Amino acid sequence: MDKSNNTGIFLHTAILLFLSTLFFSCDTEYVDKINDIPGDVIKVPGYTQIESFTFKDTENNAVNAAITEENILFTWSNYMAIPETIKPEIVLGTEATISPASGAEVPFKDGTVYTVTSKAGTTKKYTIKIDIRQKEPKSWTYNSGDFLNKGFLQRMINNESGNGIDNLWLSLKDTRVYFVAATDQKTEYTAEIAYLGVGGLPLFPNYGVYYFLPENMPEGKYDMRIKNGAFILQNTSVDNRFKVEVAEPDYFSVERYGSPVEKQIGETFELRGGMMNTITAAVVYNNKTKTQTYPLEIVSITPYRAVLKVSIGVPPGLYDRIKFTTTDGSSILSYTVTVK
């Protein structure tokens, strides 16, 4: 055996192993190291992930979003109040930034966009999406022949008989009360919602929706409907549909809607009711001192509205009655006006 040849082979193999180990070691060091030597490639984080997105609801409970490739997703139950704005706490990937910033107040609605920028300068957009999970509301079953006067406060409530409305999503912006004309079963008139809620208030004692009929709504028969979130409600009895009769009021009446109010001398307030254009005079007084009355100025009147002004000479104080003189007599309304 040629020992010199073997020695050469051994020496050659050792050199290759040394160089291989050297190159491997240098490569490992390069990958792990941020190198700022001119001419070298600098490795910086390119993370654009949102790790978590959390805010507190109206009851101070934490609400967490699900993060996808493009969206910040919330599943929301319709019985929970939806905040107008939120101030989320946002956790990001390594050395990334986000706009709007964590803690900044933003609208809580579909379409609100966040942009994440990595340290490497790459960007990614995330959009808020709110998935509303609404329980189907309970509709009503009333007998045919309901009679509604224009100008008067109307209601669709949950009453003791159990045939009223229930499980509503108590969101005004997601609720519409409207009437479909029986003549063509297509023409719609949208009512003005005065209150939507659980009741317990002097003017709105019961759970449900309170509303005023549209002033341009002709007399006739209609089908009442309520769009609540994803659902459209109407009388559960098909035979009772298109039998709600709408008529002009045939007597003077004023609603307490709007009470109480605080006004200064010269300021106005509006009252609602029926045959309001028959008012010829109005005075305020406190029921404890009925003889001390003070005139209110009539600014304008229509069949369904009256605008009154606190006249000069009305002393500051609390007045809990308004007395109207009409073309047919007089009427007293329990309505609180505080003059400051």
Tab-separated table of C-alpha atoms in Angstrom:
chain	number	residue	atom	x	y	z
A	1	MET	CA	0.000	0.000	0.000
A	2	ASP	CA	1.179	3.472	-0.893
A	3	LYS	CA	1.178	5.297	2.424
A	4	SER	CA	1.979	8.600	0.842
A	5	ASN	CA	-1.134	8.334	-1.350
A	6	ASN	CA	-3.278	7.442	1.623
A	7	THR	CA	-1.898	10.368	3.521
A	8	GLY	CA	-2.794	12.661	0.622
A	9	ILE	CA	-6.326	11.309	0.444
A	10	PHE	CA	-6.773	11.711	4.194
A	11	LEU	CA	-5.412	15.240	4.085
A	12	HIS	CA	-7.678	16.156	1.152
A	13	THR	CA	-10.776	14.749	2.915
A	14	ALA	CA	-9.933	16.621	6.113
A	15	ILE	CA	-9.616	19.881	4.221
A	16	LEU	CA	-13.018	19.335	2.562
A	17	LEU	CA	-14.644	18.579	5.896
A	18	PHE	CA	-13.081	21.668	7.447
A	19	LEU	CA	-14.250	23.910	4.600
A	20	SER	CA	-17.707	22.369	4.661
A	21	THR	CA	-17.964	22.941	8.397
A	22	LEU	CA	-16.683	26.483	7.977
A	23	PHE	CA	-19.176	27.303	5.216
A	24	PHE	CA	-22.075	25.763	7.151
A	25	SER	CA	-21.122	27.694	10.279
A	26	CYS	CA	-20.899	30.972	8.370
A	27	ASP	CA	-24.273	30.333	6.702
A	28	THR	CA	-25.979	29.664	10.037
A	29	GLU	CA	-24.484	32.808	11.563
A	30	TYR	CA	-25.597	34.890	8.572
A	31	VAL	CA	-29.214	33.748	8.750
A	32	ASP	CA	-29.531	34.515	12.434
A	33	LYS	CA	-27.721	37.806	12.370
A	34	ILE	CA	-28.971	41.244	11.247
A	35	ASN	CA	-25.877	42.444	9.429
A	36	ASP	CA	-25.401	46.150	8.741
A	37	ILE	CA	-22.021	45.894	6.983
A	38	PRO	CA	-22.209	47.756	3.626
A	39	GLY	CA	-22.868	45.335	0.795
A	40	ASP	CA	-24.401	42.666	3.025
A	41	VAL	CA	-28.101	41.741	2.850
A	42	ILE	CA	-30.000	42.985	5.909
A	43	LYS	CA	-32.690	40.633	7.213
A	44	VAL	CA	-35.633	42.425	8.897
A	45	PRO	CA	-39.020	41.101	10.063
A	46	GLY	CA	-41.812	41.125	7.508
A	47	TYR	CA	-44.660	40.218	9.858
A	48	THR	CA	-48.049	41.832	9.054
A	49	GLN	CA	-50.198	39.627	11.265
A	50	ILE	CA	-52.712	40.840	13.843
A	51	GLU	CA	-52.247	38.494	16.782
A	52	SER	CA	-55.293	39.686	18.776
A	53	PHE	CA	-57.976	42.385	18.599
A	54	THR	CA	-60.026	43.051	21.764
A	55	PHE	CA	-62.345	45.738	23.145
A	56	LYS	CA	-64.727	46.151	26.098
A	57	ASP	CA	-68.503	46.173	25.617
A	58	THR	CA	-70.982	48.394	27.476
A	59	GLU	CA	-70.876	46.029	30.466
A	60	ASN	CA	-67.048	46.030	30.523
A	61	ASN	CA	-66.795	42.477	29.162
A	62	ALA	CA	-63.959	41.656	26.772
A	63	VAL	CA	-65.017	41.094	23.154
A	64	ASN	CA	-62.480	39.222	21.024
A	65	ALA	CA	-62.324	39.176	17.239
A	66	ALA	CA	-61.469	36.237	15.023
A	67	ILE	CA	-58.636	37.196	12.677
A	68	THR	CA	-58.554	35.817	9.121
A	69	GLU	CA	-56.290	36.624	6.195
A	70	GLU	CA	-58.306	39.734	5.337
A	71	ASN	CA	-60.892	40.369	8.045
A	72	ILE	CA	-61.438	41.164	11.723
A	73	LEU	CA	-64.581	39.129	12.430
A	74	PHE	CA	-67.144	39.628	15.204
A	75	THR	CA	-70.156	37.416	15.862
A	76	TRP	CA	-72.758	39.594	17.556
A	77	SER	CA	-76.030	38.596	19.202
A	78	ASN	CA	-78.899	40.942	18.384
A	79	TYR	CA	-79.901	41.293	22.047
A	80	MET	CA	-76.570	43.002	22.768
A	81	ALA	CA	-76.294	46.747	22.242
A	82	ILE	CA	-73.943	47.545	19.358
A	83	PRO	CA	-71.526	50.360	20.261
A	84	GLU	CA	-71.163	53.265	17.864
A	85	THR	CA	-67.373	53.343	18.376
A	86	ILE	CA	-64.700	51.155	19.982
A	87	LYS	CA	-61.151	51.590	21.328
A	88	PRO	CA	-59.557	48.196	20.700
A	89	GLU	CA	-56.362	46.803	22.164
A	90	ILE	CA	-54.386	45.286	19.289
A	91	VAL	CA	-51.391	42.932	19.534
A	92	LEU	CA	-49.213	42.655	16.403
A	93	GLY	CA	-46.434	40.472	15.043
A	94	THR	CA	-42.753	41.318	15.582
A	95	GLU	CA	-41.977	45.051	15.247
A	96	ALA	CA	-45.059	45.797	13.094
A	97	THR	CA	-47.196	48.945	13.343
A	98	ILE	CA	-50.908	49.481	12.676
A	99	SER	CA	-53.134	52.352	11.556
A	100	PRO	CA	-55.407	53.358	13.196
A	101	ALA	CA	-53.269	52.706	16.247
A	102	SER	CA	-54.148	50.398	19.113
A	103	GLY	CA	-56.406	52.292	21.531
A	104	ALA	CA	-57.598	54.799	18.914
A	105	GLU	CA	-61.373	55.316	18.724
A	106	VAL	CA	-62.889	54.023	15.474
A	107	PRO	CA	-66.444	53.399	14.169
A	108	PHE	CA	-67.673	49.911	15.009
A	109	LYS	CA	-69.256	48.968	11.709
A	110	ASP	CA	-68.713	46.853	8.622
A	111	GLY	CA	-66.000	48.291	6.414
A	112	THR	CA	-63.716	49.904	9.012
A	113	VAL	CA	-60.204	49.205	7.676
A	114	TYR	CA	-56.913	48.674	9.527
A	115	THR	CA	-53.508	48.679	7.791
A	116	VAL	CA	-50.563	46.751	9.285
A	117	THR	CA	-47.028	47.725	8.196
A	118	SER	CA	-44.102	45.409	8.879
A	119	LYS	CA	-40.602	46.604	9.732
A	120	ALA	CA	-39.622	45.531	6.225
A	121	GLY	CA	-42.179	47.975	4.801
A	122	THR	CA	-44.735	45.453	3.543
A	123	THR	CA	-48.407	46.236	4.276
A	124	LYS	CA	-51.625	44.307	4.749
A	125	LYS	CA	-55.216	45.516	5.178
A	126	TYR	CA	-57.813	44.037	7.515
A	127	THR	CA	-61.524	44.955	7.390
A	128	ILE	CA	-63.996	44.750	10.283
A	129	LYS	CA	-66.946	42.442	9.557
A	130	ILE	CA	-69.879	42.078	11.991
A	131	ASP	CA	-71.993	38.930	11.751
A	132	ILE	CA	-75.330	39.613	13.450
A	133	ARG	CA	-77.005	36.515	14.884
A	134	GLN	CA	-80.659	37.505	15.309
A	135	LYS	CA	-83.299	35.387	16.975
A	136	GLU	CA	-86.530	35.403	14.986
A	137	PRO	CA	-88.975	37.895	16.554
A	138	LYS	CA	-92.482	36.853	17.548
A	139	SER	CA	-95.190	38.469	15.447
A	140	TRP	CA	-98.704	39.438	16.572
A	141	THR	CA	-102.217	38.077	16.139
A	142	TYR	CA	-104.870	40.753	16.550
A	143	ASN	CA	-108.449	40.680	15.386
A	144	SER	CA	-109.360	42.422	12.149
A	145	GLY	CA	-110.825	45.894	12.206
A	146	ASP	CA	-108.029	47.753	14.031
A	147	PHE	CA	-108.799	51.486	13.789
A	148	LEU	CA	-105.914	53.995	13.819
A	149	ASN	CA	-106.240	57.783	13.939
A	150	LYS	CA	-103.610	59.916	12.243
A	151	GLY	CA	-101.795	62.226	14.640
A	152	PHE	CA	-102.301	59.993	17.679
A	153	LEU	CA	-99.526	57.908	19.231
A	154	GLN	CA	-99.960	54.279	18.120
A	155	ARG	CA	-98.380	51.110	19.510
A	156	MET	CA	-97.624	47.472	18.787
A	157	ILE	CA	-96.911	45.925	22.177
A	158	ASN	CA	-96.540	42.649	24.018
A	159	ASN	CA	-99.689	42.480	26.122
A	160	GLU	CA	-100.943	40.121	28.832
A	161	SER	CA	-103.000	38.068	26.389
A	162	GLY	CA	-99.785	36.854	24.773
A	163	ASN	CA	-100.771	37.645	21.175
A	164	GLY	CA	-98.477	40.662	20.848
A	165	ILE	CA	-94.980	41.227	19.550
A	166	ASP	CA	-91.828	39.840	21.222
A	167	ASN	CA	-88.101	39.051	20.774
A	168	LEU	CA	-87.496	42.262	18.842
A	169	TRP	CA	-83.998	43.444	18.087
A	170	LEU	CA	-84.175	46.749	19.943
A	171	SER	CA	-82.175	48.704	17.369
A	172	LEU	CA	-83.883	51.788	15.918
A	173	LYS	CA	-81.643	51.939	12.860
A	174	ASP	CA	-82.508	48.315	12.037
A	175	THR	CA	-86.277	48.671	12.525
A	176	ARG	CA	-88.930	50.100	10.209
A	177	VAL	CA	-92.689	50.308	10.784
A	178	TYR	CA	-94.666	50.643	7.562
A	179	PHE	CA	-98.105	50.129	6.044
A	180	VAL	CA	-98.995	48.589	2.680
A	181	ALA	CA	-102.147	49.910	0.997
A	182	ALA	CA	-104.924	47.389	0.425
A	183	THR	CA	-105.894	49.099	-2.856
A	184	ASP	CA	-102.863	47.814	-4.786
A	185	GLN	CA	-101.040	45.817	-2.066
A	186	LYS	CA	-97.811	47.581	-3.116
A	187	THR	CA	-97.800	51.257	-2.051
A	188	GLU	CA	-95.942	51.702	1.257
A	189	TYR	CA	-96.041	54.428	3.929
A	190	THR	CA	-93.315	54.543	6.590
A	191	ALA	CA	-94.322	55.487	10.126
A	192	GLU	CA	-92.245	57.584	12.550
A	193	ILE	CA	-90.993	55.478	15.465
A	194	ALA	CA	-91.346	57.346	18.763
A	195	TYR	CA	-90.028	54.554	21.001
A	196	LEU	CA	-88.679	51.009	20.651
A	197	GLY	CA	-87.846	49.214	23.861
A	198	VAL	CA	-88.755	47.264	26.964
A	199	GLY	CA	-91.243	49.772	28.383
A	200	GLY	CA	-91.496	50.756	32.018
A	201	LEU	CA	-91.748	54.460	31.151
A	202	PRO	CA	-94.779	56.693	31.872
A	203	LEU	CA	-95.562	57.260	28.207
A	204	PHE	CA	-94.278	53.858	27.016
A	205	PRO	CA	-95.273	51.376	29.763
A	206	ASN	CA	-95.162	48.180	27.673
A	207	TYR	CA	-92.557	46.305	25.670
A	208	GLY	CA	-92.857	47.006	21.959
A	209	VAL	CA	-92.831	49.778	19.391
A	210	TYR	CA	-94.689	53.126	19.547
A	211	TYR	CA	-95.144	55.217	16.415
A	212	PHE	CA	-96.961	58.013	14.577
A	213	LEU	CA	-98.662	57.404	11.243
A	214	PRO	CA	-97.298	59.342	8.254
A	215	GLU	CA	-99.112	62.640	7.770
A	216	ASN	CA	-99.409	62.105	3.992
A	217	MET	CA	-101.058	58.701	4.429
A	218	PRO	CA	-104.540	58.594	2.855
A	219	GLU	CA	-107.508	57.201	4.719
A	220	GLY	CA	-108.193	53.568	3.916
A	221	LYS	CA	-107.266	50.001	4.767
A	222	TYR	CA	-103.708	48.731	5.141
A	223	ASP	CA	-101.529	45.841	6.200
A	224	MET	CA	-99.145	46.769	9.012
A	225	ARG	CA	-95.594	45.407	8.789
A	226	ILE	CA	-92.439	45.776	10.859
A	227	LYS	CA	-88.991	45.155	9.396
A	228	ASN	CA	-86.759	44.194	12.300
A	229	GLY	CA	-83.209	43.291	11.315
A	230	ALA	CA	-83.389	40.411	8.850
A	231	PHE	CA	-87.103	39.717	9.442
A	232	ILE	CA	-90.348	41.258	8.181
A	233	LEU	CA	-93.232	40.801	10.619
A	234	GLN	CA	-96.956	41.052	9.938
A	235	ASN	CA	-100.183	39.679	11.360
A	236	THR	CA	-99.802	35.921	11.764
A	237	SER	CA	-103.430	35.531	10.722
A	238	VAL	CA	-103.669	35.886	6.949
A	239	ASP	CA	-107.385	36.702	7.282
A	240	ASN	CA	-106.534	39.753	9.426
A	241	ARG	CA	-104.149	41.335	6.924
A	242	PHE	CA	-105.067	44.468	4.939
A	243	LYS	CA	-107.807	45.214	7.469
A	244	VAL	CA	-106.165	47.975	9.538
A	245	GLU	CA	-108.276	51.079	8.935
A	246	VAL	CA	-106.566	54.485	8.991
A	247	ALA	CA	-108.718	57.583	9.463
A	248	GLU	CA	-108.501	61.284	10.197
A	249	PRO	CA	-109.213	62.132	13.860
A	250	ASP	CA	-112.702	63.420	14.578
A	251	TYR	CA	-111.917	64.908	17.984
A	252	PHE	CA	-109.203	67.108	19.517
A	253	SER	CA	-106.473	65.307	21.468
A	254	VAL	CA	-102.855	66.115	22.384
A	255	GLU	CA	-100.178	63.532	23.178
A	256	ARG	CA	-97.744	63.807	26.092
A	257	TYR	CA	-94.927	62.841	23.721
A	258	GLY	CA	-91.923	65.103	24.341
A	259	SER	CA	-92.618	65.807	28.015
A	260	PRO	CA	-90.743	66.964	30.032
A	261	VAL	CA	-88.938	69.873	28.345
A	262	GLU	CA	-86.706	72.689	29.587
A	263	LYS	CA	-87.003	76.021	27.814
A	264	GLN	CA	-85.987	79.629	28.182
A	265	ILE	CA	-88.094	82.694	27.370
A	266	GLY	CA	-88.520	82.896	23.606
A	267	GLU	CA	-87.751	79.216	22.918
A	268	THR	CA	-90.260	76.911	21.228
A	269	PHE	CA	-91.420	73.320	21.618
A	270	GLU	CA	-93.648	71.067	19.523
A	271	LEU	CA	-96.742	69.093	20.495
A	272	ARG	CA	-98.322	66.205	18.573
A	273	GLY	CA	-101.944	65.129	18.318
A	274	GLY	CA	-105.147	65.278	16.304
A	275	MET	CA	-107.143	68.317	15.133
A	276	MET	CA	-104.380	70.553	16.452
A	277	ASN	CA	-105.432	73.263	13.998
A	278	THR	CA	-108.517	73.925	16.153
A	279	ILE	CA	-106.369	75.484	18.935
A	280	THR	CA	-107.049	79.174	19.462
A	281	ALA	CA	-105.095	79.746	22.716
A	282	ALA	CA	-102.824	77.917	25.197
A	283	VAL	CA	-101.642	78.673	28.752
A	284	VAL	CA	-99.287	76.934	31.193
A	285	TYR	CA	-99.717	76.595	34.943
A	286	ASN	CA	-98.736	74.456	37.921
A	287	ASN	CA	-101.499	72.183	39.151
A	288	LYS	CA	-100.831	73.283	42.749
A	289	THR	CA	-101.603	76.911	41.880
A	290	LYS	CA	-104.218	76.600	39.179
A	291	THR	CA	-105.212	80.248	39.178
A	292	GLN	CA	-101.780	81.489	38.078
A	293	THR	CA	-101.740	80.846	34.343
A	294	TYR	CA	-99.364	82.236	31.723
A	295	PRO	CA	-100.046	82.424	27.979
A	296	LEU	CA	-97.986	80.581	25.372
A	297	GLU	CA	-97.573	82.022	21.894
A	298	ILE	CA	-98.877	79.887	19.019
A	299	VAL	CA	-96.118	79.930	16.384
A	300	SER	CA	-97.668	77.467	13.925
A	301	ILE	CA	-100.347	74.783	13.810
A	302	THR	CA	-101.289	71.943	11.445
A	303	PRO	CA	-103.863	69.176	11.909
A	304	TYR	CA	-101.195	67.056	13.660
A	305	ARG	CA	-98.663	69.496	15.165
A	306	ALA	CA	-98.535	72.732	17.148
A	307	VAL	CA	-95.398	74.789	17.772
A	308	LEU	CA	-95.655	76.911	20.940
A	309	LYS	CA	-93.296	79.592	22.283
A	310	VAL	CA	-92.571	80.478	25.907
A	311	SER	CA	-93.801	84.064	25.999
A	312	ILE	CA	-92.162	87.032	27.698
A	313	GLY	CA	-93.642	87.321	31.165
A	314	VAL	CA	-93.654	83.601	32.020
A	315	PRO	CA	-91.713	83.407	35.328
A	316	PRO	CA	-89.008	80.766	35.743
A	317	GLY	CA	-90.373	77.619	37.331
A	318	LEU	CA	-92.002	74.244	36.744
A	319	TYR	CA	-95.356	74.062	34.979
A	320	ASP	CA	-97.048	70.651	34.766
A	321	ARG	CA	-100.230	71.517	32.877
A	322	ILE	CA	-101.108	73.094	29.543
A	323	LYS	CA	-104.678	74.259	28.976
A	324	PHE	CA	-105.877	74.639	25.397
A	325	THR	CA	-108.798	76.639	24.127
A	326	THR	CA	-110.182	75.184	20.906
A	327	THR	CA	-113.034	76.025	18.576
A	328	ASP	CA	-115.075	73.332	20.356
A	329	GLY	CA	-114.200	74.129	24.000
A	330	SER	CA	-111.164	73.530	26.191
A	331	SER	CA	-108.779	70.684	27.099
A	332	ILE	CA	-106.098	70.180	29.752
A	333	LEU	CA	-102.902	68.251	29.075
A	334	SER	CA	-100.570	66.862	31.746
A	335	TYR	CA	-97.277	68.075	30.263
A	336	THR	CA	-94.224	69.408	32.117
A	337	VAL	CA	-92.441	72.544	30.936
A	338	THR	CA	-89.607	73.921	33.057
A	339	VAL	CA	-88.875	77.562	32.298
A	340	LYS	CA	-85.274	78.505	33.138
